[in-house]
Every structure is written in C-alpha cells, then in structure tokens.
Coordinates of C-alpha atoms and ligand atoms in Angstrom, one line a residue:
X196 CA -264.6 89.3 -197.5
X197 CA -263.3 86.1 -195.8
X198 CA -260.4 86.5 -193.4
X199 CA -258.6 83.1 -193.2
X200 CA -255.9 83.5 -190.5
X201 CA -254.6 80.0 -191.0
X202 CA -252.9 81.1 -194.2
X203 CA -250.8 83.2 -192.2
X204 CA -247.5 81.9 -190.6
X205 CA -245.6 82.4 -187.2
X206 CA -242.3 81.1 -187.2
X207 CA -241.0 79.4 -184.3
X208 CA -237.3 80.0 -183.7
X209 CA -235.4 78.3 -181.1
X210 CA -231.8 79.4 -180.2
X211 CA -228.8 77.6 -178.9
X212 CA -225.3 77.3 -179.7
X213 CA -222.8 74.8 -181.6
X214 CA -220.8 74.0 -178.3
X215 CA -223.4 71.8 -176.9
X216 CA -222.4 69.0 -179.3
X217 CA -224.6 67.0 -181.6
X218 CA -226.7 64.7 -179.1
X219 CA -227.8 67.8 -177.0
X220 CA -228.7 69.9 -180.0
X221 CA -230.7 66.9 -181.5
X222 CA -232.8 67.0 -178.4
X223 CA -233.1 70.7 -178.6
X224 CA -234.3 70.5 -182.1
X225 CA -236.9 67.6 -181.2
X226 CA -238.3 69.6 -178.3
X227 CA -238.6 72.7 -180.6
X228 CA -240.4 70.7 -183.1
X229 CA -242.7 69.3 -180.8
X230 CA -243.6 72.5 -179.2
X231 CA -244.1 74.2 -182.6
X232 CA -246.5 71.3 -183.5
X233 CA -248.3 71.6 -180.4
X234 CA -248.9 75.3 -180.7
X235 CA -249.9 74.7 -184.3
X236 CA -252.5 72.0 -183.3
X237 CA -254.3 74.3 -180.9
X238 CA -257.6 75.4 -182.2
X239 CA -257.2 78.4 -179.9
X240 CA -254.3 79.6 -182.0
X241 CA -255.8 80.9 -185.3
X242 CA -252.4 81.0 -187.5
X243 CA -250.1 78.4 -188.7
X244 CA -247.2 77.9 -186.4
X245 CA -244.1 76.7 -188.3
X246 CA -241.0 75.0 -186.8
X247 CA -237.9 76.4 -188.1
X248 CA -234.5 74.6 -187.7
X249 CA -232.7 75.5 -184.5
X250 CA -230.3 78.5 -184.9
X251 CA -226.9 78.1 -183.3
X252 CA -224.7 81.1 -184.7
X253 CA -224.7 84.5 -186.0
X254 CA -225.1 83.5 -189.8
X255 CA -227.9 80.9 -189.0
X256 CA -229.7 83.7 -187.0
X257 CA -229.5 86.3 -189.6
X258 CA -230.6 84.0 -192.4
X259 CA -233.7 82.9 -190.5
X260 CA -234.6 86.4 -189.6
X261 CA -234.0 87.9 -192.7
X262 CA -236.0 84.9 -194.5
X263 CA -238.9 85.8 -192.2
X264 CA -238.8 89.3 -193.4
X265 CA -238.9 88.5 -197.2
X266 CA -241.6 85.7 -196.7
X267 CA -244.9 87.4 -197.4
X268 CA -247.3 85.3 -195.1
X269 CA -244.8 85.2 -192.2
X270 CA -246.5 87.6 -189.8
X271 CA -244.0 87.3 -187.0
X272 CA -241.6 85.2 -185.1
X273 CA -241.7 83.4 -181.7
X274 CA -238.3 83.0 -180.1
X275 CA -237.2 80.7 -177.3
X276 CA -233.9 79.9 -175.9
X277 CA -234.1 76.2 -174.8
X278 CA -230.5 76.5 -173.8
X279 CA -227.9 79.1 -173.7
X280 CA -227.5 81.2 -176.9
X281 CA -225.1 84.0 -176.4
X282 CA -226.8 87.0 -177.4
X283 CA -224.2 88.9 -179.3
X284 CA -224.9 86.2 -181.9
X285 CA -228.5 87.8 -182.3
X286 CA -227.5 91.3 -182.9
X287 CA -227.2 91.2 -186.6
X288 CA -230.4 89.3 -187.1
X289 CA -232.6 91.4 -184.6
X290 CA -231.4 94.6 -186.3
X291 CA -232.7 93.4 -189.4
X292 CA -235.9 91.9 -188.1
X293 CA -238.8 93.8 -189.6
X294 CA -241.6 91.5 -188.4
X295 CA -243.3 91.4 -184.8
X296 CA -241.4 89.5 -182.0
X297 CA -242.8 87.3 -179.3
X298 CA -240.3 85.9 -176.7
X299 CA -241.6 82.9 -175.1
X300 CA -239.9 82.5 -171.9
X301 CA -240.7 78.5 -171.4
X302 CA -239.0 75.3 -170.5
X303 CA -239.4 72.0 -172.3
X304 CA -240.1 70.2 -168.7
X305 CA -242.8 71.8 -166.7
X306 CA -241.5 70.3 -163.4
X307 CA -238.1 69.7 -161.9
X308 CA -237.4 66.0 -161.6
X309 CA -236.5 66.2 -158.2
X310 CA -235.1 62.6 -157.5
X311 CA -233.8 62.3 -161.0
X312 CA -232.1 65.7 -161.7
X313 CA -228.7 65.6 -162.8
X314 CA -226.1 67.8 -164.8
X315 CA -227.4 66.5 -168.1
X316 CA -230.9 67.7 -167.3
X317 CA -229.4 71.0 -166.0
X318 CA -227.4 71.6 -169.4
X319 CA -230.5 70.9 -171.5
X320 CA -233.2 73.0 -169.6
X321 CA -231.4 76.4 -169.5
X322 CA -233.9 78.7 -170.6
X323 CA -234.1 80.3 -167.2
X324 CA -230.8 81.9 -167.8
X325 CA -230.7 81.4 -171.8
X326 CA -233.8 83.5 -172.1
X327 CA -232.5 86.2 -169.7
X328 CA -229.4 86.6 -172.0
X329 CA -231.6 86.9 -175.1
X330 CA -233.9 89.4 -173.3
X331 CA -231.2 91.7 -172.5
X332 CA -230.0 92.1 -176.0
X333 CA -233.6 92.8 -177.2
X334 CA -234.0 95.4 -174.5
X335 CA -230.5 96.9 -175.2
X336 CA -231.5 97.1 -179.0
X337 CA -234.8 98.8 -177.8
X338 CA -236.9 96.3 -179.8
X339 CA -240.5 96.1 -178.8
X340 CA -241.8 92.7 -178.1
X341 CA -244.1 90.7 -176.1
X342 CA -242.7 88.5 -173.4
X343 CA -244.8 85.4 -172.3
X344 CA -243.6 83.4 -169.3
X345 CA -244.9 79.9 -168.4
X346 CA -244.9 76.4 -169.4
X347 CA -246.0 76.0 -173.2
X348 CA -249.1 73.8 -172.4
X349 CA -250.4 76.4 -169.8
X350 CA -253.8 77.6 -170.8
X351 CA -253.0 81.3 -170.1
X352 CA -249.7 81.0 -172.0
X353 CA -251.6 79.7 -174.9
X354 CA -254.0 82.4 -174.7
X355 CA -251.5 85.2 -174.6
X356 CA -249.8 83.7 -177.7
X357 CA -253.0 83.6 -179.5
X358 CA -253.6 87.3 -178.7
X359 CA -250.2 88.2 -180.1
X360 CA -250.9 86.1 -183.1
X361 CA -254.1 87.8 -183.8
X362 CA -252.5 91.3 -183.1
X363 CA -249.8 90.5 -185.6
X364 CA -252.5 89.4 -188.2
X365 CA -254.1 92.7 -188.0
X366 CA -250.7 94.5 -188.3
X367 CA -249.9 92.3 -191.3
X368 CA -253.2 93.3 -192.9
X369 CA -252.2 96.8 -192.6
X370 CA -249.3 96.5 -194.7
X371 CA -250.0 97.8 -198.2
X372 CA -253.7 98.1 -197.3
X373 CA -255.5 100.8 -199.3
X374 CA -258.2 102.9 -197.6
X375 CA -260.5 105.0 -199.9
X376 CA -261.5 108.5 -199.0
X377 CA -264.7 110.0 -200.7
X378 CA -264.4 113.7 -200.3
X379 CA -262.3 115.3 -197.6
X380 CA -262.4 115.7 -193.8
X381 CA -265.6 117.4 -192.4
X382 CA -264.9 121.0 -192.5
X383 CA -263.2 122.3 -189.4
X384 CA -263.0 118.9 -187.6
X385 CA -259.8 118.4 -185.8
X386 CA -259.7 114.7 -184.5
X387 CA -260.7 113.0 -187.7
X388 CA -257.9 114.7 -189.7
X389 CA -254.1 114.3 -189.3
X390 CA -250.9 113.4 -191.1
X391 CA -251.5 110.8 -193.7
X392 CA -247.9 110.7 -194.7
X393 CA -246.6 110.0 -191.4
X394 CA -249.4 107.3 -191.0
X395 CA -248.3 105.5 -194.1
X396 CA -244.8 105.7 -193.0
X397 CA -245.6 104.1 -189.6
X398 CA -248.5 102.0 -190.3
X399 CA -247.9 100.7 -193.8
X400 CA -251.4 101.5 -195.2
X401 CA -252.4 104.5 -197.6
X402 CA -255.2 106.6 -197.7
X403 CA -256.0 108.2 -201.1
X404 CA -259.0 110.3 -202.2
X405 CA -261.4 109.4 -205.0
X406 CA -264.1 111.7 -206.6
X407 CA -267.6 111.2 -205.4
X408 CA -268.6 111.6 -209.2
X409 CA -266.4 108.6 -210.1
X410 CA -268.3 106.7 -207.5
X411 CA -271.6 108.0 -208.7
X412 CA -270.8 106.8 -212.1
X413 CA -270.3 103.2 -210.7
X414 CA -273.4 103.4 -208.8
X415 CA -275.6 104.6 -211.8
X416 CA -274.1 101.6 -213.8
X417 CA -275.9 99.2 -211.4
X418 CA -278.2 96.6 -213.4
X419 CA -281.7 95.9 -212.5
X420 CA -280.6 92.3 -211.9
X421 CA -277.9 93.4 -209.4
X422 CA -280.3 95.6 -207.5
X423 CA -283.2 92.9 -207.4
X424 CA -280.6 90.5 -206.0
X425 CA -279.9 92.7 -203.2
X426 CA -283.5 93.6 -202.5
X427 CA -284.1 89.8 -202.1
X428 CA -281.3 89.6 -199.7
X429 CA -282.7 92.5 -197.6
X430 CA -286.1 90.7 -197.5
X431 CA -284.5 87.4 -196.5
X432 CA -282.3 88.8 -193.8
X433 CA -284.1 91.8 -192.4
X434 CA -287.5 92.9 -191.1
X435 CA -289.0 95.6 -193.4
X436 CA -290.9 98.7 -192.1
X437 CA -294.2 98.6 -193.8
X438 CA -293.7 101.8 -195.7
X439 CA -290.5 100.5 -197.4
X440 CA -292.1 97.2 -198.7
X441 CA -292.9 96.9 -202.4
X442 CA -295.5 99.5 -203.5
X443 CA -295.3 101.4 -200.4
X444 CA -294.3 105.1 -200.1
X445 CA -290.6 104.8 -199.5
X446 CA -289.8 101.5 -201.4
X447 CA -287.9 103.7 -204.0
X448 CA -285.7 104.9 -201.4
X449 CA -284.8 101.3 -200.6
X450 CA -284.3 100.6 -204.2
X451 CA -281.9 103.6 -204.3
X452 CA -280.0 102.3 -201.3
X453 CA -279.5 98.8 -202.9
X454 CA -278.3 100.7 -206.1
X455 CA -275.8 102.6 -204.0
X456 CA -274.7 99.2 -202.2
X457 CA -274.1 97.7 -205.8
X458 CA -271.9 100.5 -206.8
X459 CA -270.1 101.0 -203.6
X460 CA -269.1 97.4 -203.3
X461 CA -268.1 97.1 -206.8
X462 CA -266.0 100.3 -206.4
X463 CA -264.3 98.9 -203.3
X464 CA -263.6 95.6 -204.9
X465 CA -262.1 96.9 -208.1
X466 CA -259.7 99.1 -206.0
X467 CA -259.0 96.3 -203.6
X468 CA -259.8 98.6 -200.8
X469 CA -260.0 97.3 -197.0
X470 CA -262.1 100.2 -195.9
X471 CA -263.3 103.7 -196.7
X472 CA -264.7 107.0 -195.6
X473 CA -267.3 109.4 -196.9
X474 CA -268.6 112.8 -195.8
X475 CA -272.2 114.2 -196.0
X476 CA -270.6 117.5 -197.1
X477 CA -269.5 116.0 -200.4
X478 CA -272.0 113.9 -201.9
X479 CA -272.4 115.5 -205.3
X480 CA -274.5 113.2 -207.6
X481 CA -275.6 110.8 -204.9
X482 CA -279.2 110.6 -204.1
X483 CA -278.9 109.5 -200.4
X484 CA -276.1 109.4 -197.9
X485 CA -275.0 105.7 -197.9
X486 CA -276.5 104.3 -194.8
X487 CA -277.8 100.7 -195.3
X488 CA -274.8 100.1 -197.9
X489 CA -272.1 101.2 -195.4
X490 CA -273.7 99.2 -192.7
X491 CA -273.7 96.0 -194.6
X492 CA -270.1 96.5 -195.9
X493 CA -268.9 97.1 -192.3
X494 CA -270.5 93.6 -191.3
X495 CA -268.6 92.2 -194.2
X496 CA -265.3 93.2 -192.9
X497 CA -264.6 96.7 -194.4
X498 CA -263.4 99.4 -192.1
X499 CA -265.5 102.6 -192.1
X500 CA -265.9 105.9 -190.3
X501 CA -267.9 109.0 -191.3
X502 CA -266.9 112.6 -192.0
X503 CA -263.6 112.0 -193.8
X504 CA -262.3 110.0 -190.6
X505 CA -259.7 107.9 -192.2
X506 CA -258.0 106.6 -189.1
X507 CA -260.9 104.9 -187.6
X508 CA -261.7 102.8 -190.7
X509 CA -258.0 101.5 -190.5
X510 CA -258.4 100.7 -186.7
X511 CA -261.6 99.1 -187.2
X512 CA -260.4 96.9 -190.1
X513 CA -257.4 95.9 -188.0
X514 CA -259.7 94.9 -185.2
X515 CA -262.0 92.9 -187.5
X516 CA -258.9 91.0 -188.7
X517 CA -257.6 90.5 -185.0
X518 CA -261.1 89.2 -184.0
X519 CA -261.6 86.9 -187.1
X520 CA -263.7 83.9 -186.2
X521 CA -264.3 85.1 -182.7
X522 CA -267.6 85.4 -181.1
X523 CA -268.7 89.1 -181.0
X524 CA -267.3 91.9 -183.3
X525 CA -265.7 95.1 -183.6
X526 CA -267.7 98.2 -185.2
X527 CA -267.3 101.6 -185.8
X528 CA -269.0 103.6 -183.0
X529 CA -269.7 107.2 -181.8
X530 CA -270.2 108.4 -178.3
X531 CA -273.5 110.2 -179.0
X532 CA -275.4 111.1 -176.0
X533 CA -275.2 110.6 -172.0
X534 CA -277.5 109.1 -169.3
X535 CA -276.2 110.9 -166.1
X536 CA -278.2 109.0 -163.7
X537 CA -276.0 109.0 -160.8
X538 CA -277.2 105.4 -160.0
X539 CA -277.0 104.2 -163.6
X540 CA -274.7 106.4 -165.8
X541 CA -274.1 105.3 -169.2
X542 CA -273.2 106.3 -172.8
X543 CA -275.5 105.8 -175.8
X544 CA -273.4 105.1 -178.9
X545 CA -274.8 105.3 -182.4
X546 CA -274.2 107.3 -185.6
X547 CA -276.4 109.4 -188.1
X548 CA -277.0 105.9 -189.9
X549 CA -273.8 103.9 -190.1
X550 CA -273.9 101.4 -187.2
X551 CA -272.5 97.9 -187.9
X552 CA -275.3 95.3 -187.9
X553 CA -272.9 92.6 -186.7
X554 CA -273.7 94.3 -183.2
X555 CA -277.4 93.4 -183.8
X556 CA -279.4 91.6 -181.1
X557 CA -282.1 89.9 -183.4
X558 CA -283.0 90.7 -186.9
X559 CA -282.4 94.4 -187.8
X560 CA -285.3 96.4 -189.4
X561 CA -284.8 98.5 -192.5
X562 CA -286.3 101.9 -192.1
X563 CA -286.4 105.1 -194.2
X564 CA -286.5 108.5 -192.2
X565 CA -285.7 112.0 -193.2
X566 CA -281.9 113.0 -192.3
X567 CA -281.6 116.7 -191.3
X568 CA -278.2 116.9 -192.5
X569 CA -276.6 116.7 -195.9
X570 CA -279.6 117.8 -197.8
X571 CA -280.4 114.5 -199.7
X572 CA -283.2 112.1 -200.0
X573 CA -284.3 110.2 -197.0
X574 CA -281.8 107.3 -196.6
X575 CA -282.5 103.8 -195.7
X576 CA -280.7 102.3 -192.5
X577 CA -281.0 99.3 -190.4
X578 CA -282.4 99.9 -187.0
X579 CA -281.5 97.5 -184.1
X580 CA -280.3 97.2 -180.5
X581 CA -276.5 96.4 -179.8
X582 CA -275.4 93.5 -177.9
X583 CA -274.3 93.8 -174.3
X584 CA -271.2 92.4 -172.6
X585 CA -267.6 93.1 -171.7
X586 CA -266.4 95.6 -174.3
X587 CA -263.8 98.2 -175.1
X588 CA -263.6 101.3 -177.1
X589 CA -260.3 102.2 -179.0
X590 CA -259.4 105.4 -180.6
X591 CA -256.3 106.3 -182.8
X592 CA -255.5 109.9 -182.8
X593 CA -252.8 112.0 -184.3
X594 CA -251.2 114.2 -181.5
X595 CA -248.9 116.2 -183.8
X596 CA -245.7 114.7 -182.4
X597 CA -246.8 111.1 -182.6
X598 CA -249.9 108.8 -182.9
X599 CA -251.7 107.8 -179.7
X600 CA -254.0 104.7 -179.3
X601 CA -256.4 105.0 -176.2
X602 CA -258.3 102.1 -175.1
X603 CA -261.2 102.3 -172.6
X604 CA -262.6 99.1 -171.0
X605 CA -266.4 99.4 -170.8
X606 CA -269.4 97.2 -170.0
X607 CA -271.9 96.9 -172.7
X608 CA -275.5 97.3 -171.3
X609 CA -278.5 95.6 -172.7
X610 CA -281.0 98.0 -174.3
X611 CA -284.1 97.3 -172.3
X612 CA -286.1 100.7 -172.9
X613 CA -288.4 101.0 -176.2
X614 CA -287.1 103.9 -178.1
X615 CA -289.8 104.3 -180.7
X616 CA -288.8 107.7 -181.9
X617 CA -285.0 107.0 -182.4
X618 CA -284.5 106.1 -186.1
X619 CA -281.0 104.6 -185.7
X620 CA -279.2 101.7 -184.2
X621 CA -278.2 102.2 -180.8
X622 CA -275.6 100.7 -178.2
X623 CA -275.2 101.2 -174.5
X624 CA -272.2 101.0 -172.3
X625 CA -270.7 102.0 -168.9
X626 CA -267.1 103.2 -169.0
X627 CA -264.7 101.7 -166.5
X628 CA -263.7 102.5 -163.8
X629 CA -266.7 104.8 -163.7
X630 CA -268.7 107.2 -165.9
X631 CA -267.0 110.3 -164.4
X632 CA -263.5 109.1 -164.4
X633 CA -263.6 107.1 -167.6
X634 CA -265.0 110.1 -169.5
X635 CA -262.6 112.7 -167.8
X636 CA -259.7 110.4 -168.6
X637 CA -260.8 109.8 -172.2
X638 CA -261.0 113.5 -172.8
X639 CA -257.8 114.3 -171.1
X640 CA -256.1 111.7 -173.3
X641 CA -257.5 113.5 -176.3
X642 CA -259.7 110.5 -177.4
X643 CA -262.0 110.9 -180.4
X644 CA -265.7 110.5 -180.4
X645 CA -265.3 108.0 -183.4
X646 CA -264.0 104.9 -181.9
X647 CA -263.7 101.0 -182.7
X648 CA -266.1 99.4 -180.3
X649 CA -265.2 95.9 -179.6
X650 CA -267.2 93.0 -178.1
X651 CA -264.5 90.4 -178.9
X652 CA -261.2 92.0 -178.2
X653 CA -259.6 92.8 -174.8
X654 CA -257.1 95.6 -174.3
X655 CA -254.2 93.2 -174.5
X656 CA -254.9 92.7 -178.3
X657 CA -254.6 96.7 -178.8
X658 CA -251.6 96.8 -176.4
X659 CA -249.7 94.2 -178.5
X660 CA -250.9 96.0 -181.7
X661 CA -249.7 99.5 -180.5
X662 CA -246.2 98.0 -179.6
X663 CA -246.0 96.4 -183.2
X664 CA -246.8 99.9 -184.5
X665 CA -244.4 101.6 -182.1
X666 CA -246.9 104.1 -181.0
X667 CA -248.3 105.2 -177.6
X668 CA -250.8 103.1 -175.8
X669 CA -253.0 104.7 -173.1
X670 CA -255.4 102.3 -171.3
X671 CA -258.3 103.6 -169.2
X672 CA -259.6 100.7 -167.2
X673 CA -260.7 99.7 -163.5
X674 CA -257.2 100.9 -162.1
X675 CA -257.3 104.2 -163.8
X676 CA -257.2 107.5 -161.7
X677 CA -257.1 111.0 -163.3
X678 CA -254.2 112.1 -161.5
X679 CA -252.0 109.0 -162.4
X680 CA -253.2 109.2 -165.9
X681 CA -252.4 113.1 -166.3
X682 CA -248.8 112.4 -165.3
X683 CA -248.5 109.3 -167.5
X684 CA -249.5 111.6 -170.5
X685 CA -247.0 114.0 -169.6
X686 CA -244.2 111.5 -169.3
X687 CA -245.2 109.9 -172.4
X688 CA -245.2 113.2 -174.5
X689 CA -241.6 113.5 -173.2
X690 CA -240.7 110.1 -174.4
X691 CA -242.1 110.3 -177.8
X692 CA -240.4 113.6 -178.3
X693 CA -237.2 112.3 -177.4
X694 CA -237.5 109.0 -179.2
X695 CA -237.9 111.1 -182.3
Ligands
MN849 MN1 -269.4 110.7 -186.8

C-alpha cells in the first residue's frame, strides 16, 4: 500500500482586486507564482503546490474555490492577500468551499527597504492589512482554518505548512474510505462503540460489517504457493523461534497464520478497504485469532484496532497517511499495564497480539504461544521491543453529543529490561506533564485505552486534523493541569451543544 502524497494538490490562491491596475496586478501574479513554485520545490512539503491565477473579484473567487471542491486530488487551498482584497468579495466563494483552508499571512519582501521605501512599495506590499480584512470574514463566517504567519522562506513557516498539508492528506484519505468490521463490538464495551452514521456524516468514511464466514471462505481458498511465498518472506524478514521452524512442534500454527494473512489481504484488497477491526468473540470458522497477519497489514499502512473498535483503525490510518515518508511511524496501541515507581513511572503499551512491527527495534521474532482468550488454536505473533523518542497517544471518542480527539504528548522509553516471559511486543512511555497528571487528565477527558501511538507526528498535526473534521480537540501536554482541563471540558461541552 504505497501512499504517494505528491499526487495530491494544494492550490495557492492569491487575492487582490481590479482597482490596482494592470502593472501592479502583473507583479502580484508574478510574486504569487514565485512563492507557489518555491513551496512546491521544498522537499519538506510532500504535496504538489499549484499556482492558481490571482483572483480579483467575487466571480473569480467563486469559480476558483468551487473548482477546488470539484477537483478530486485537490486536498485544500492556501490563501494569501498580497494586496487588499475587499472581503465581501470572498463571502460567496468561502461559503461554498468544502476543502481545508490555510491562510498564509506572509509578505513578498521580508524586510522593509528603509532607504528606498516609497508609496509604490507600500501599495504593493499590503498583506499586513489585506490579510486582516480576509481573516475578519473567515472568522465572521466561522470557518475553521489554520493561520500561519511569517515570511514564506522562514523555516518554521514551511514546517507549519508541511504539517497542515499532511493533515489535509489524512483528511482527504478519509473521504469515501471504507473500513471493514468483522463481527460486532466486543460485548458490553463502551468506548470502542459509537455512532457510525454520525461518523460517516462528519468524517466521510464508512464502516460496514462483513461476515467472518465470508472471510474464512477467502482464507480457505489460499493456495499452497501463496502460503509458501509468505513463509519465505517470514524467514527472510524475521527471526523464527526454534519451535516454529519447519518440522518443529508449532510450525503448522505458522502455516495457518500465513494462510490467514493470504486471505485477509485478499479480502481487504478486493473490497478496497483502508482498515479493519475484528473481535475474538466472533471468529467462527477461524483456526486462530489473526495476530501475525494483522501486524504485517498494519505495517503496510492498513488501520486496525481489536474488539470491534472501528474509530481507532480510521485514526491510525489517517495518521499513517499524515506521516507517509517520515521517520518513525504511527501504530495501534493499548495502555496495558503500569510501572508506578515514583522515580520512574511509565506505561507499558501492548495488545493481545496485534502490535505494529513498524515500531520494532531490530528484527522481530515470530513466536507461537497459547492465548487464554477466544478459545482458538495458539496464534503466531511478532514479538519485539518498541522504539523510543518523542511520541504521542491520540484517541477518537464519541461523547454522544460530539466526537472528541484527545492527544497526550508522551516520551517513548527504551525497553532495557529482559522480559523473557512476555509473549507479546511491548512499548514503554511516560505521559506528559507527568504520570499522575497525564493519566488523570486522560481519564477525565474520556480517552480510550485504544490509541494511535505516533513516533512521527506532533500534536500540531492532530490539531489541524481535528479542525478540518470540525471536532473537539483536547491536548494533554507539559502545560496541562487537571484543574484547567476540567474547566476546558465543561466549556467545550457547552460549545458543542450550542454549535449543534
Ligand atoms: Mn484492545
């Protein structure tokens, strides 16, 4: 599953007005084109930035913004008012705009030419007031957008644009996306459930159920050649525990795992799914709970979460798109167990089987162990230690009145201890601002035990993404206090109730 962000376009739309006259407007257009090309040429910016002819009146603005709506690979627009563009001209276009918006508050000249500045320079370089006029109407229309201020060659400005482009790519990927659900929600579990109709309305992706029996049929149709090709791939890429090697006690379990992977991948490809969920309570006809197969499919770019959780696969998938080509990855994760040592408190994250091997330090090892849940044969899984570094956990929850995206900045910790009896992959992290505050804040915010754990994204990506989705964003970081957070949650609840 290759994710090529360069196929996606962001349109650079520069506003002005007819009264400036031909000469000035020519310069505005030349500058706009130069900046668009500059942005497009940055390796940091992963999408194509496309120059659009400058817009000078209500009709041109409406035509350009509605063309953005109907261009399939246009994922958003960047606007800039080089000169003054009276903002009533923007109302009709902005009301029609359905793509994410970034307002780049910049200026062609970085510096004021102190000794040479004259009225021509002043008239040409007017974004200081032109962008304020534009910003006013966007605020008045209550349209969510990112505002980035600074010179267009400034490294921080470019990074903030990059973040927004990637968030827009994740958002674009959700539109029309399909997620498959094998079996229903794990019985009685609250946080993994939710309103799929509302999700489709707000987020653009659909979640539909598929019978496990239909999946089993595809799995059982796997050919010996397909299975053997995968077994060879396992041997080439992973260390194999002695008892799963050819001829050993659990080799047949590994063959079964390969068969499941062949079928599951085929099913997902045929249905054009971007992610899936299953549940150990509904595996009729399956020999094992899929472990190894799920792990490898996640590493390929599919979103996944266990127990019928359909929101986390969507979030994991969006994060994988946002982080395409970046160092580090985003993975499905679960807060599993705690180390409450006051000097060194941390969380151990894992899952029954399904931890994304894109997180692995070194070569993962294939092992087969009994699984005390689900009542199926002993499943194969990849066992490894997770990478360390600056990271975050993100959780998308349905609060009944609205969706909430909760993000906690964490520090991923290197796994140093030997864990000879733990038969699953494991990751360690320390929540910010500290263990007690971070965990209390997460629980007060209603965050799930299932998350997207990211070693490549910063909270800014998720904040931009939440704004595009029009949902609540709650950040728990070094500045969080429980008292402030409790109040924020109350105010937000009121806002989302009123905004309905
Ligand atoms: Mn779980």
